[in-house]
CSV table of C-alpha atoms (C1' of nucleotides) in Angstrom, one decimal:
chain,number,residue,atom,x,y,z
W,1,MET,CA,22.7,-0.5,-40.3
W,2,THR,CA,21.7,3.1,-40.7
W,3,ALA,CA,20.1,2.3,-44.0
W,4,SER,CA,17.8,-0.3,-42.5
W,5,ALA,CA,16.8,2.0,-39.7
W,6,GLU,CA,15.9,4.5,-42.3
W,7,LYS,CA,13.8,2.0,-44.0
W,8,VAL,CA,11.9,1.2,-40.9
W,9,PHE,CA,11.1,4.9,-40.4
W,10,GLN,CA,10.2,5.3,-44.0
W,11,ASP,CA,7.8,2.3,-43.9
W,12,TYR,CA,6.4,3.5,-40.6
W,13,LEU,CA,5.5,6.8,-42.1
W,14,GLU,CA,4.0,5.3,-45.3
W,15,LYS,CA,1.9,2.7,-43.5
W,16,LYS,CA,-1.6,3.6,-42.6
W,17,SER,CA,-1.6,4.0,-38.8
W,18,ILE,CA,-3.9,1.9,-36.7
W,19,PHE,CA,-4.4,4.5,-34.0
W,20,LYS,CA,-6.1,7.8,-34.5
W,21,ASN,CA,-5.7,9.0,-30.9
W,22,LYS,CA,-4.2,6.5,-28.6
W,23,ASP,CA,-4.6,8.6,-25.6
W,24,ALA,CA,-8.3,7.8,-25.6
W,25,LEU,CA,-7.3,4.3,-24.3
W,26,SER,CA,-5.0,5.5,-21.6
W,27,LEU,CA,-6.2,5.2,-18.0
W,28,ASN,CA,-6.3,8.8,-17.2
W,29,TYR,CA,-8.2,9.8,-20.3
W,30,SER,CA,-11.4,11.4,-19.2
W,31,PRO,CA,-14.2,10.9,-21.8
W,32,ASP,CA,-17.1,13.3,-22.0
W,33,LYS,CA,-19.6,10.4,-21.6
W,34,ILE,CA,-19.2,7.6,-19.1
W,35,PRO,CA,-21.4,4.8,-20.3
W,36,HIS,CA,-23.4,2.9,-17.7
W,37,ARG,CA,-22.4,5.2,-14.9
W,38,GLU,CA,-24.8,8.1,-15.4
W,39,LYS,CA,-26.5,7.3,-12.2
W,40,GLN,CA,-23.4,7.5,-10.1
W,41,VAL,CA,-22.2,10.7,-11.8
W,42,LYS,CA,-25.5,12.4,-11.1
W,43,ASN,CA,-25.5,11.1,-7.6
W,44,ILE,CA,-22.1,12.3,-6.7
W,45,ALA,CA,-22.7,15.6,-8.4
W,46,GLU,CA,-25.8,16.1,-6.3
W,47,ILE,CA,-23.9,15.4,-3.2
W,48,LEU,CA,-21.0,17.7,-4.0
W,49,ALA,CA,-23.2,20.5,-5.3
W,50,PRO,CA,-23.5,22.4,-2.0
W,51,ALA,CA,-19.8,23.2,-2.4
W,52,MET,CA,-20.9,25.7,-5.1
W,53,LYS,CA,-22.7,27.7,-2.4
W,54,LYS,CA,-19.8,27.3,0.1
W,55,GLU,CA,-21.7,24.8,2.1
W,56,LYS,CA,-20.1,21.6,3.2
W,57,PRO,CA,-21.0,18.7,1.1
W,58,SER,CA,-21.5,15.3,2.9
W,59,ASN,CA,-18.6,12.9,3.0
W,60,ILE,CA,-18.9,10.1,0.5
W,61,PHE,CA,-17.9,6.6,0.3
W,62,LEU,CA,-17.5,4.9,-3.1
W,63,TYR,CA,-17.4,1.1,-3.2
W,64,GLY,CA,-16.5,-1.1,-6.1
W,65,LYS,CA,-13.9,-3.5,-7.5
W,66,THR,CA,-11.0,-2.2,-9.5
W,67,GLY,CA,-11.8,-1.0,-12.9
W,68,THR,CA,-15.5,-0.3,-12.2
W,69,GLY,CA,-15.1,3.4,-12.9
W,70,LYS,CA,-14.9,4.8,-9.4
W,71,SER,CA,-11.8,7.0,-10.0
W,72,LEU,CA,-13.0,8.0,-13.4
W,73,VAL,CA,-16.4,9.1,-12.2
W,74,ALA,CA,-14.9,10.9,-9.3
W,75,SER,CA,-12.4,12.8,-11.4
W,76,HIS,CA,-15.1,13.5,-14.0
W,77,VAL,CA,-17.3,15.1,-11.5
W,78,CYS,CA,-14.4,17.0,-10.1
W,79,ASP,CA,-13.5,18.4,-13.5
W,80,LYS,CA,-16.9,19.6,-14.0
W,81,LEU,CA,-17.1,21.1,-10.6
W,82,ASN,CA,-13.7,22.8,-11.1
W,83,ASN,CA,-14.9,24.2,-14.5
W,84,ILE,CA,-18.0,25.7,-13.1
W,85,SER,CA,-16.6,27.0,-9.9
W,86,GLY,CA,-13.7,28.5,-11.9
W,87,SER,CA,-16.0,30.3,-14.2
W,88,LYS,CA,-18.2,31.5,-11.4
W,89,ASP,CA,-15.2,32.4,-9.3
W,90,ILE,CA,-16.0,30.0,-6.5
W,91,PRO,CA,-12.7,28.7,-5.2
W,92,ILE,CA,-12.7,24.9,-4.4
W,93,SER,CA,-9.6,22.9,-3.8
W,94,ILE,CA,-9.7,19.3,-4.9
W,95,VAL,CA,-7.0,16.8,-4.0
W,96,TYR,CA,-6.7,13.2,-5.1
W,97,LEU,CA,-4.5,10.7,-3.3
W,98,ASN,CA,-4.0,7.0,-3.7
W,99,CYS,CA,-3.4,5.6,-0.3
W,100,LYS,CA,-1.5,2.5,-1.2
W,101,MET,CA,1.6,4.1,-2.5
W,102,ARG,CA,4.6,2.5,-0.8
W,103,LYS,CA,6.8,5.1,1.0
W,104,VAL,CA,4.4,7.9,0.1
W,105,THR,CA,1.0,7.4,1.7
W,106,ASP,CA,1.1,4.2,3.6
W,107,THR,CA,1.2,5.5,7.1
W,108,GLU,CA,-0.7,8.2,9.0
W,109,TYR,CA,2.3,10.5,9.1
W,110,ARG,CA,3.0,10.1,5.4
W,111,LEU,CA,-0.5,10.5,4.3
W,112,VAL,CA,-1.0,13.8,6.2
W,113,ALA,CA,2.5,14.9,5.1
W,114,GLN,CA,1.6,14.2,1.5
W,115,LEU,CA,-1.7,16.1,1.9
W,116,ALA,CA,0.2,19.1,3.2
W,117,ARG,CA,2.6,18.8,0.3
W,118,GLU,CA,-0.4,18.8,-2.1
W,119,PHE,CA,-1.1,22.3,-0.8
W,120,GLY,CA,2.4,23.4,-1.4
W,121,GLN,CA,4.0,22.9,2.0
W,122,GLU,CA,7.4,21.4,2.5
W,123,VAL,CA,7.2,18.6,5.0
W,124,PRO,CA,10.2,16.5,5.9
W,125,SER,CA,10.0,12.7,5.5
W,126,THR,CA,10.7,12.1,9.1
W,127,GLY,CA,11.5,13.9,12.3
W,128,LEU,CA,8.4,15.8,13.0
W,129,PRO,CA,5.7,14.6,15.4
W,130,THR,CA,2.5,13.6,13.6
W,131,ASP,CA,0.5,16.2,15.5
W,132,GLU,CA,2.8,18.9,14.1
W,133,VAL,CA,2.1,17.7,10.5
W,134,TYR,CA,-1.6,17.8,11.2
W,135,LYS,CA,-1.1,21.3,12.4
W,136,ILE,CA,0.8,22.3,9.3
W,137,PHE,CA,-1.9,20.8,7.1
W,138,PHE,CA,-4.8,22.4,9.1
W,139,ASP,CA,-3.1,25.8,9.0
W,140,THR,CA,-2.6,25.6,5.3
W,141,ILE,CA,-6.2,24.9,4.5
W,142,SER,CA,-7.5,27.5,6.9
W,143,ASP,CA,-5.2,30.0,5.1
W,144,LEU,CA,-6.5,29.0,1.8
W,145,GLU,CA,-8.7,31.4,0.0
W,146,SER,CA,-11.0,28.6,-1.1
W,147,GLN,CA,-12.7,27.4,2.0
W,148,THR,CA,-14.0,24.3,0.5
W,149,VAL,CA,-11.6,21.4,0.2
W,150,ILE,CA,-12.5,18.0,-1.2
W,151,ILE,CA,-10.1,15.2,-0.7
W,152,PHE,CA,-10.3,11.9,-2.6
W,153,LEU,CA,-8.7,9.0,-0.9
W,154,ASP,CA,-8.4,6.1,-3.2
W,155,GLU,CA,-7.8,2.6,-1.9
W,156,ILE,CA,-8.5,3.9,1.6
W,157,ASP,CA,-9.0,0.3,2.9
W,158,MET,CA,-5.3,-0.4,2.5
W,159,LEU,CA,-4.4,2.5,4.7
W,160,ILE,CA,-6.9,1.7,7.4
W,161,GLU,CA,-5.8,-1.9,7.5
W,162,LYS,CA,-2.2,-0.9,8.1
W,163,CYS,CA,-2.5,1.9,10.5
W,164,GLY,CA,-6.0,2.2,11.9
W,165,ASP,CA,-8.8,4.6,11.5
W,166,GLU,CA,-7.4,7.5,13.5
W,167,VAL,CA,-6.4,9.3,10.4
W,168,LEU,CA,-9.9,9.5,9.2
W,169,TYR,CA,-11.2,10.6,12.6
W,170,ASN,CA,-8.6,13.4,12.7
W,171,LEU,CA,-9.3,14.5,9.2
W,172,ILE,CA,-13.0,14.7,9.9
W,173,ARG,CA,-12.2,16.7,13.0
W,174,VAL,CA,-11.0,19.6,10.8
W,175,ASN,CA,-14.5,20.8,10.3
W,176,GLU,CA,-15.0,21.3,14.0
W,177,GLU,CA,-11.7,23.0,14.5
W,178,LEU,CA,-11.9,25.4,11.6
W,179,ASP,CA,-15.2,27.1,11.4
W,180,ASP,CA,-14.5,29.1,8.3
W,181,SER,CA,-13.4,26.3,6.0
W,182,ASN,CA,-14.8,22.9,5.4
W,183,LEU,CA,-13.4,19.6,4.2
W,184,THR,CA,-15.1,16.8,2.5
W,185,LEU,CA,-13.7,13.4,2.3
W,186,VAL,CA,-14.4,11.0,-0.5
W,187,GLY,CA,-13.2,7.6,0.4
W,188,ILE,CA,-12.8,5.1,-2.4
W,189,SER,CA,-12.5,1.4,-1.5
W,190,ASN,CA,-12.3,-1.9,-3.3
W,191,ASN,CA,-13.7,-3.7,-0.3
W,192,ALA,CA,-17.3,-3.1,0.5
W,193,ASN,CA,-17.3,-4.4,4.0
W,194,PHE,CA,-14.2,-2.8,5.4
W,195,THR,CA,-16.3,-0.2,7.2
W,196,LYS,CA,-17.4,-3.0,9.5
W,197,ASN,CA,-14.4,-2.5,11.9
W,198,LEU,CA,-14.3,1.2,11.7
W,199,ASP,CA,-14.8,3.5,14.7
W,200,PRO,CA,-18.5,4.2,14.8
W,201,ARG,CA,-18.0,7.9,14.8
W,202,VAL,CA,-15.9,7.7,11.7
W,203,LYS,CA,-18.3,5.3,10.2
W,204,SER,CA,-21.3,7.5,10.6
W,205,SER,CA,-19.5,10.6,9.5
W,206,LEU,CA,-17.8,9.1,6.5
W,207,GLY,CA,-20.7,7.0,5.4
W,208,GLU,CA,-23.1,9.9,5.2
W,209,GLU,CA,-23.5,8.9,1.6
W,210,GLU,CA,-22.5,5.6,0.0
W,211,ILE,CA,-22.4,4.8,-3.6
W,212,ILE,CA,-21.9,1.4,-5.0
W,213,PHE,CA,-20.2,0.6,-8.3
W,214,SER,CA,-21.1,-2.9,-9.4
W,215,PRO,CA,-18.9,-4.6,-11.9
W,216,TYR,CA,-19.5,-4.2,-15.6
W,217,ASP,CA,-20.8,-7.2,-17.5
W,218,ALA,CA,-19.5,-8.2,-20.9
W,219,VAL,CA,-22.1,-6.3,-22.7
W,220,GLN,CA,-21.4,-3.1,-20.9
W,221,LEU,CA,-17.7,-3.5,-21.3
W,222,LYS,CA,-18.3,-3.8,-25.0
W,223,ASP,CA,-20.2,-0.6,-25.0
W,224,ILE,CA,-17.4,1.2,-23.2
W,225,LEU,CA,-14.7,-0.2,-25.5
W,226,SER,CA,-16.7,0.6,-28.6
W,227,GLU,CA,-17.1,4.2,-27.4
W,228,ARG,CA,-13.4,4.7,-26.8
W,229,ALA,CA,-12.4,2.7,-29.8
W,230,THR,CA,-14.1,5.0,-32.3
W,231,GLU,CA,-12.1,7.8,-30.7
W,232,ALA,CA,-8.8,5.9,-30.6
W,233,PHE,CA,-8.7,3.8,-33.7
W,234,ASN,CA,-8.7,4.7,-37.3
W,235,LYS,CA,-11.7,3.4,-39.2
W,236,GLY,CA,-11.5,-0.1,-40.4
W,237,THR,CA,-8.6,-1.1,-38.3
W,238,LEU,CA,-10.5,-2.7,-35.5
W,239,PRO,CA,-13.0,-5.5,-36.2
W,240,GLN,CA,-15.9,-6.1,-33.9
W,241,ASN,CA,-14.7,-9.5,-32.8
W,242,VAL,CA,-11.5,-8.0,-31.3
W,243,ILE,CA,-13.6,-5.7,-29.1
W,244,SER,CA,-15.8,-8.6,-28.1
W,245,LYS,CA,-12.8,-10.7,-27.1
W,246,CYS,CA,-11.3,-7.9,-25.0
W,247,ALA,CA,-14.6,-7.4,-23.3
W,248,ALA,CA,-15.0,-11.1,-22.7
W,249,TYR,CA,-11.5,-11.4,-21.2
W,250,ALA,CA,-12.0,-8.5,-18.9
W,251,ALA,CA,-15.5,-9.6,-17.8
W,252,ARG,CA,-13.9,-12.8,-16.7
W,253,GLU,CA,-11.8,-10.7,-14.3
W,254,HIS,CA,-14.8,-9.2,-12.3
W,255,GLY,CA,-15.6,-6.8,-15.1
W,256,ASP,CA,-12.5,-4.7,-14.9
W,257,ALA,CA,-12.8,-1.9,-17.5
W,258,ARG,CA,-9.3,-0.8,-16.9
W,259,ARG,CA,-8.0,-4.1,-17.9
W,260,ALA,CA,-10.2,-4.2,-21.0
W,261,LEU,CA,-8.9,-0.9,-22.2
W,262,ASN,CA,-5.3,-2.0,-21.6
W,263,LEU,CA,-6.0,-5.1,-23.5
W,264,LEU,CA,-7.3,-3.2,-26.4
W,265,ARG,CA,-4.5,-0.7,-26.5
W,266,ILE,CA,-1.8,-3.2,-26.3
W,267,SER,CA,-3.4,-5.4,-28.9
W,268,GLY,CA,-3.4,-2.4,-31.1
W,269,GLU,CA,0.3,-1.7,-30.4
W,270,ILE,CA,1.2,-5.3,-31.1
W,271,ALA,CA,-0.6,-5.2,-34.4
W,272,GLU,CA,1.0,-2.0,-35.3
W,273,ARG,CA,4.5,-3.3,-34.5
W,274,LYS,CA,3.9,-6.3,-36.7
W,275,GLY,CA,3.2,-3.9,-39.5
W,276,ARG,CA,-0.4,-4.9,-40.0
W,277,GLU,CA,-3.2,-2.5,-40.7
W,278,GLU,CA,-5.7,-4.4,-38.7
W,279,VAL,CA,-5.9,-5.8,-35.3
W,280,LYS,CA,-6.6,-9.5,-35.0
W,281,GLU,CA,-8.0,-11.7,-32.3
W,282,GLU,CA,-4.7,-13.4,-31.8
W,283,ASP,CA,-3.2,-10.1,-30.8
W,284,VAL,CA,-5.5,-10.0,-27.8
W,285,ASP,CA,-4.0,-13.2,-26.5
W,286,LEU,CA,-0.5,-11.8,-26.8
W,287,ALA,CA,-1.6,-8.6,-25.2
W,288,GLU,CA,-3.1,-10.5,-22.3
W,289,GLN,CA,0.1,-12.2,-21.7
W,290,LYS,CA,2.1,-9.0,-22.0
W,291,ILE,CA,-0.1,-7.3,-19.5
W,292,GLU,CA,0.3,-10.1,-17.0
W,293,ILE,CA,4.1,-9.9,-17.4
W,294,LYS,CA,4.2,-6.2,-17.1
W,295,LYS,CA,2.0,-6.2,-14.0
W,296,THR,CA,4.1,-8.6,-12.1
W,297,GLU,CA,7.3,-7.0,-13.3
W,298,GLU,CA,6.2,-3.8,-11.9
W,299,ILE,CA,5.2,-5.2,-8.6
W,300,ILE,CA,8.5,-7.1,-8.3
W,301,THR,CA,10.9,-4.4,-9.3
W,302,THR,CA,9.5,-2.0,-6.8
W,303,LEU,CA,9.8,-4.5,-3.9
W,304,PRO,CA,12.4,-3.8,-1.3
W,305,LYS,CA,15.4,-6.1,-1.5
W,306,GLN,CA,14.4,-8.1,1.6
W,307,THR,CA,11.0,-8.8,0.2
W,308,LYS,CA,12.4,-9.8,-3.1
W,309,THR,CA,14.7,-12.3,-1.4
W,310,VAL,CA,11.7,-13.8,0.4
W,311,LEU,CA,9.8,-14.0,-2.8
W,312,TYR,CA,12.7,-15.6,-4.5
W,313,SER,CA,12.9,-18.2,-1.8
W,314,ILE,CA,9.3,-19.0,-2.2
W,315,PHE,CA,9.9,-19.3,-5.9
W,316,LEU,CA,12.7,-21.8,-5.5
W,317,LEU,CA,10.7,-23.8,-3.1
W,318,CYS,CA,7.7,-23.9,-5.4
W,319,LYS,CA,10.0,-25.2,-8.1
W,320,SER,CA,11.5,-28.0,-6.1
W,321,LYS,CA,8.4,-29.3,-4.4
W,322,ASN,CA,4.7,-29.2,-4.9
W,323,PRO,CA,2.7,-26.6,-3.2
W,324,PRO,CA,1.5,-26.0,-0.5
W,325,ILE,CA,4.7,-24.8,1.1
W,326,HIS,CA,5.1,-23.5,4.6
W,327,THR,CA,6.7,-20.6,6.4
W,328,GLY,CA,9.4,-22.7,8.1
W,329,GLU,CA,10.7,-24.0,4.8
W,330,ILE,CA,10.7,-20.6,3.2
W,331,TYR,CA,12.6,-19.2,6.1
W,332,ASP,CA,15.3,-21.9,5.8
W,333,ILE,CA,15.9,-21.1,2.2
W,334,TYR,CA,15.7,-17.4,2.9
W,335,LYS,CA,18.5,-17.7,5.4
W,336,LYS,CA,20.8,-19.4,3.0
W,337,LYS,CA,20.0,-16.8,0.3
W,338,CYS,CA,20.8,-13.9,2.5
W,339,ASP,CA,24.5,-14.5,2.3
W,340,LYS,CA,24.5,-14.8,-1.5
W,341,VAL,CA,22.5,-11.6,-1.9
W,342,SER,CA,24.6,-10.0,0.9
W,343,ILE,CA,21.8,-8.6,3.0
W,344,LYS,CA,21.2,-8.9,6.7
W,345,GLN,CA,19.2,-11.9,7.9
W,346,LEU,CA,15.9,-10.8,9.3
W,347,THR,CA,14.1,-12.7,12.0
W,348,GLN,CA,11.3,-15.1,11.3
W,349,ARG,CA,8.9,-12.7,12.9
W,350,ARG,CA,9.7,-10.1,10.3
W,351,VAL,CA,9.8,-12.6,7.4
W,352,SER,CA,6.4,-13.7,8.4
W,353,ASP,CA,5.2,-10.1,8.0
W,354,LEU,CA,6.9,-9.8,4.7
W,355,ILE,CA,5.1,-12.9,3.5
W,356,SER,CA,1.8,-11.3,4.6
W,357,GLU,CA,2.7,-8.3,2.5
W,358,LEU,CA,3.4,-10.4,-0.5
W,359,ASP,CA,0.0,-12.0,0.0
W,360,MET,CA,-1.6,-8.6,0.1
W,361,LEU,CA,0.0,-7.6,-3.1
W,362,GLY,CA,-1.4,-10.7,-4.7
W,363,VAL,CA,1.9,-12.2,-5.8
W,364,ILE,CA,1.3,-15.2,-3.6
W,365,ASN,CA,-1.6,-16.9,-2.0
W,366,GLY,CA,-1.4,-17.5,1.7
W,367,LYS,CA,-3.8,-19.1,4.1
W,368,VAL,CA,-3.2,-19.8,7.7
W,369,THR,CA,-4.1,-23.4,8.5
W,370,SER,CA,-3.7,-25.6,11.5
W,371,ASN,CA,-2.4,-29.1,10.9
W,372,GLY,CA,-3.5,-30.4,14.2
W,373,ARG,CA,-0.6,-31.2,16.4
W,374,TYR,CA,1.7,-30.8,13.5
W,375,GLY,CA,1.5,-27.2,14.2
W,376,ARG,CA,0.0,-24.1,12.6
W,377,THR,CA,1.4,-22.3,9.6
W,378,ARG,CA,0.6,-20.5,6.4
W,379,GLU,CA,0.0,-22.5,3.3
W,380,ILE,CA,1.5,-20.6,0.5
W,381,SER,CA,1.4,-20.9,-3.3
W,382,LEU,CA,2.5,-18.6,-6.0
W,383,SER,CA,-0.3,-16.8,-7.8
W,384,ILE,CA,1.7,-16.0,-10.8
W,385,PRO,CA,0.5,-17.7,-14.0
W,386,ASN,CA,2.5,-20.6,-15.1
W,387,ASN,CA,3.4,-19.3,-18.5
W,388,ILE,CA,5.4,-16.4,-17.2
W,389,LEU,CA,7.1,-18.2,-14.3
W,390,ASP,CA,10.4,-18.4,-16.2
W,391,LYS,CA,10.4,-14.7,-17.0
W,392,VAL,CA,9.7,-13.8,-13.4
W,393,GLU,CA,12.4,-16.1,-12.1
W,394,SER,CA,15.1,-14.5,-14.3
W,395,LEU,CA,13.8,-11.1,-13.4
W,396,LEU,CA,14.1,-11.9,-9.7
W,397,GLU,CA,17.6,-13.3,-10.3
W,398,SER,CA,18.8,-10.2,-12.1
W,399,GLU,CA,17.2,-7.9,-9.6
W,400,LEU,CA,19.0,-9.7,-6.8
W,401,GLY,CA,22.2,-9.8,-8.8
W,402,LEU,CA,22.4,-13.5,-8.8
W,403,ASN,CA,23.8,-14.2,-12.2
P,1,DC,C1',-17.4,-44.5,20.1
P,2,DA,C1',-17.3,-39.7,22.2
P,3,DC,C1',-14.8,-36.6,24.9
P,4,DC,C1',-10.8,-34.1,26.4
P,5,DG,C1',-6.2,-32.5,27.4
P,6,DT,C1',-1.8,-32.2,24.9
P,7,DT,C1',1.2,-30.7,21.3
P,8,DC,C1',3.2,-28.6,17.5
P,9,DA,C1',4.8,-24.7,14.3
P,10,DG,C1',4.0,-20.8,13.5
P,11,DT,C1',1.0,-16.4,14.0
P,12,DT,C1',0.1,-12.3,16.2
P,13,DG,C1',0.5,-8.5,19.4
P,14,DA,C1',3.1,-5.4,22.3
P,15,DA,C1',7.1,-3.3,23.9
P,16,DC,C1',11.5,-2.1,22.7
P,17,DT,C1',15.9,-0.6,19.9
P,18,DA,C1',18.6,1.5,16.4
P,19,DA,C1',19.0,4.6,12.6
P,20,DG,C1',17.9,8.7,10.4
P,21,DC,C1',16.0,13.2,10.6
P,22,DA,C1',14.3,18.1,12.4
P,23,DA,C1',14.1,21.6,15.6
P,24,DC,C1',15.9,24.0,19.4
P,25,DG,C1',19.1,26.3,22.2
P,26,DG,C1',23.4,27.4,23.8
P,27,DA,C1',28.5,27.8,22.7
P,28,DA,C1',31.9,29.1,19.5
P,29,DT,C1',33.3,31.7,15.8
P,30,DT,C1',33.3,35.5,12.6
P,31,DC,C1',32.8,40.2,11.4
P,32,DG,C1',32.3,45.1,10.9
P,33,DG,C1',33.1,49.0,13.6
Y,1,DG,C1',28.4,43.5,20.4
Y,2,DA,C1',25.7,41.4,16.9
Y,3,DA,C1',25.3,37.8,13.4
Y,4,DT,C1',26.4,33.4,11.9
Y,5,DT,C1',27.9,28.8,12.3
Y,6,DC,C1',28.5,24.6,14.9
Y,7,DC,C1',27.2,21.1,17.9
Y,8,DG,C1',24.8,18.5,21.3
Y,9,DT,C1',20.3,17.3,23.0
Y,10,DT,C1',15.7,16.0,22.6
Y,11,DG,C1',12.0,14.1,20.4
Y,12,DC,C1',9.9,12.2,16.4
Y,13,DT,C1',9.0,8.1,12.7
Y,14,DT,C1',10.0,3.7,10.9
Y,15,DA,C1',12.0,-0.8,10.1
Y,16,DG,C1',13.2,-4.5,12.5
Y,17,DT,C1',13.9,-7.3,17.0
Y,18,DT,C1',12.6,-9.6,21.3
Y,19,DC,C1',9.4,-11.8,24.2
Y,20,DA,C1',5.5,-14.1,25.0
Y,21,DA,C1',0.8,-15.2,24.6
Y,22,DC,C1',-2.3,-17.3,21.5
Y,23,DT,C1',-4.2,-20.7,18.0
Y,24,DG,C1',-6.7,-24.7,16.3
Y,25,DA,C1',-7.2,-29.2,15.0
Y,26,DA,C1',-5.0,-33.9,14.9
Y,27,DC,C1',-3.3,-37.2,18.2
Y,28,DG,C1',-3.7,-40.3,21.6
Y,29,DG,C1',-5.5,-41.6,26.0
Y,30,DT,C1',-9.6,-42.3,28.9
Y,31,DG,C1',-14.0,-43.9,30.1
Y,32,DG,C1',-18.5,-45.4,29.1
Y,33,DA,C1',-21.7,-48.2,26.2
DNA sequence: CACCGTTCAGTTGAACTAAGCAACGGAATTCGG
DNA sequence: GAATTCCGTTGCTTAGTTCAACTGAACGGTGGA
């Protein structure tokens, strides 16, 4: 046993490694050059530049699907800004928050609390009035030596959808209340037309500048991948056609560069684990599947138990009958499952909401339809690829303690 | 056939409740002198 | 007598419940051509 483990380690050392610097493929790696986004970088930099002279930059809105480089460009510009302001001794505080984090930033209270925490304040998770938390936050930034604060709010559309646009209005208000400090909001959204139902005041203030990130096409993706690949892979381990394939797969999914990079990294890992010295096209297929599994696994394991049970019920129904399935049927199954899983039965009202949440997460597809006088309901189907259904099912069962 | 009221099966919104937490203030306890 | 601890009250957020209005098209009946 020990001997064979030794052998594995030995072999591992002797083998030529595929990766040179795997970090270059990770999502938070910030490359010096961002191909095909030069325009946006310049644009944002121009807008934020007044911060260097302690003037308030305009608020910005960044639109674009996932993996079109919004966060990357934003953090890139921030880095540069930080560097220069640091060397010139101009204090600027930059905060980045993702608004869709469950239990952290998904309500007004929690978002502001989290913001305050980013500036080093202790804020309890409940108990305080929201106004109080705003006050804590405002006080903190007015005490800050740097009077310029830039806040990035990623996936801001999720937050607004859940709890209205008051948050934004209140945050924008800071500038009026505190005359010696200024706060710039950078909203990042996947959804280009979510501003439609925004309070006009918020809309005009936040939309002072708008920057659109259009999806990458396959050619651009290929450029990006090649760029990173030379950094990440050792020479001669990664044939062109693998890159092309990754780019093609990701282009199919609305040009998601994040996905393309993931594909490439995992393909490499698979090849490495197999003990090869070169990545092959077939590894990409395996990687694609692996990513899919990992993605759904992550979503499912972080679900609350009630939601898991609802999802499991949907799962069972989908197996026993052809989609579309309806809310009523799901609720029936759910009720039975509650005993087995030993959780409290929620009302249908609540379950209906949980189903909407699952829909938002993209685990299922739901559409409200009217069947004439046979009522009105949601038609639901799973949006989990067929080839990983079994895996997901057993995952759900073990998560719920059903075996 | 076109038109129109009815009906179903949930959806959706609003008000409400319970649980969990923080802050506040007064009562009870402790403590050094 | 001052400091500290304890405890009850009040007020907050949040998940979930209760109540009720609302929805939208198929059904089926009506009347006119």
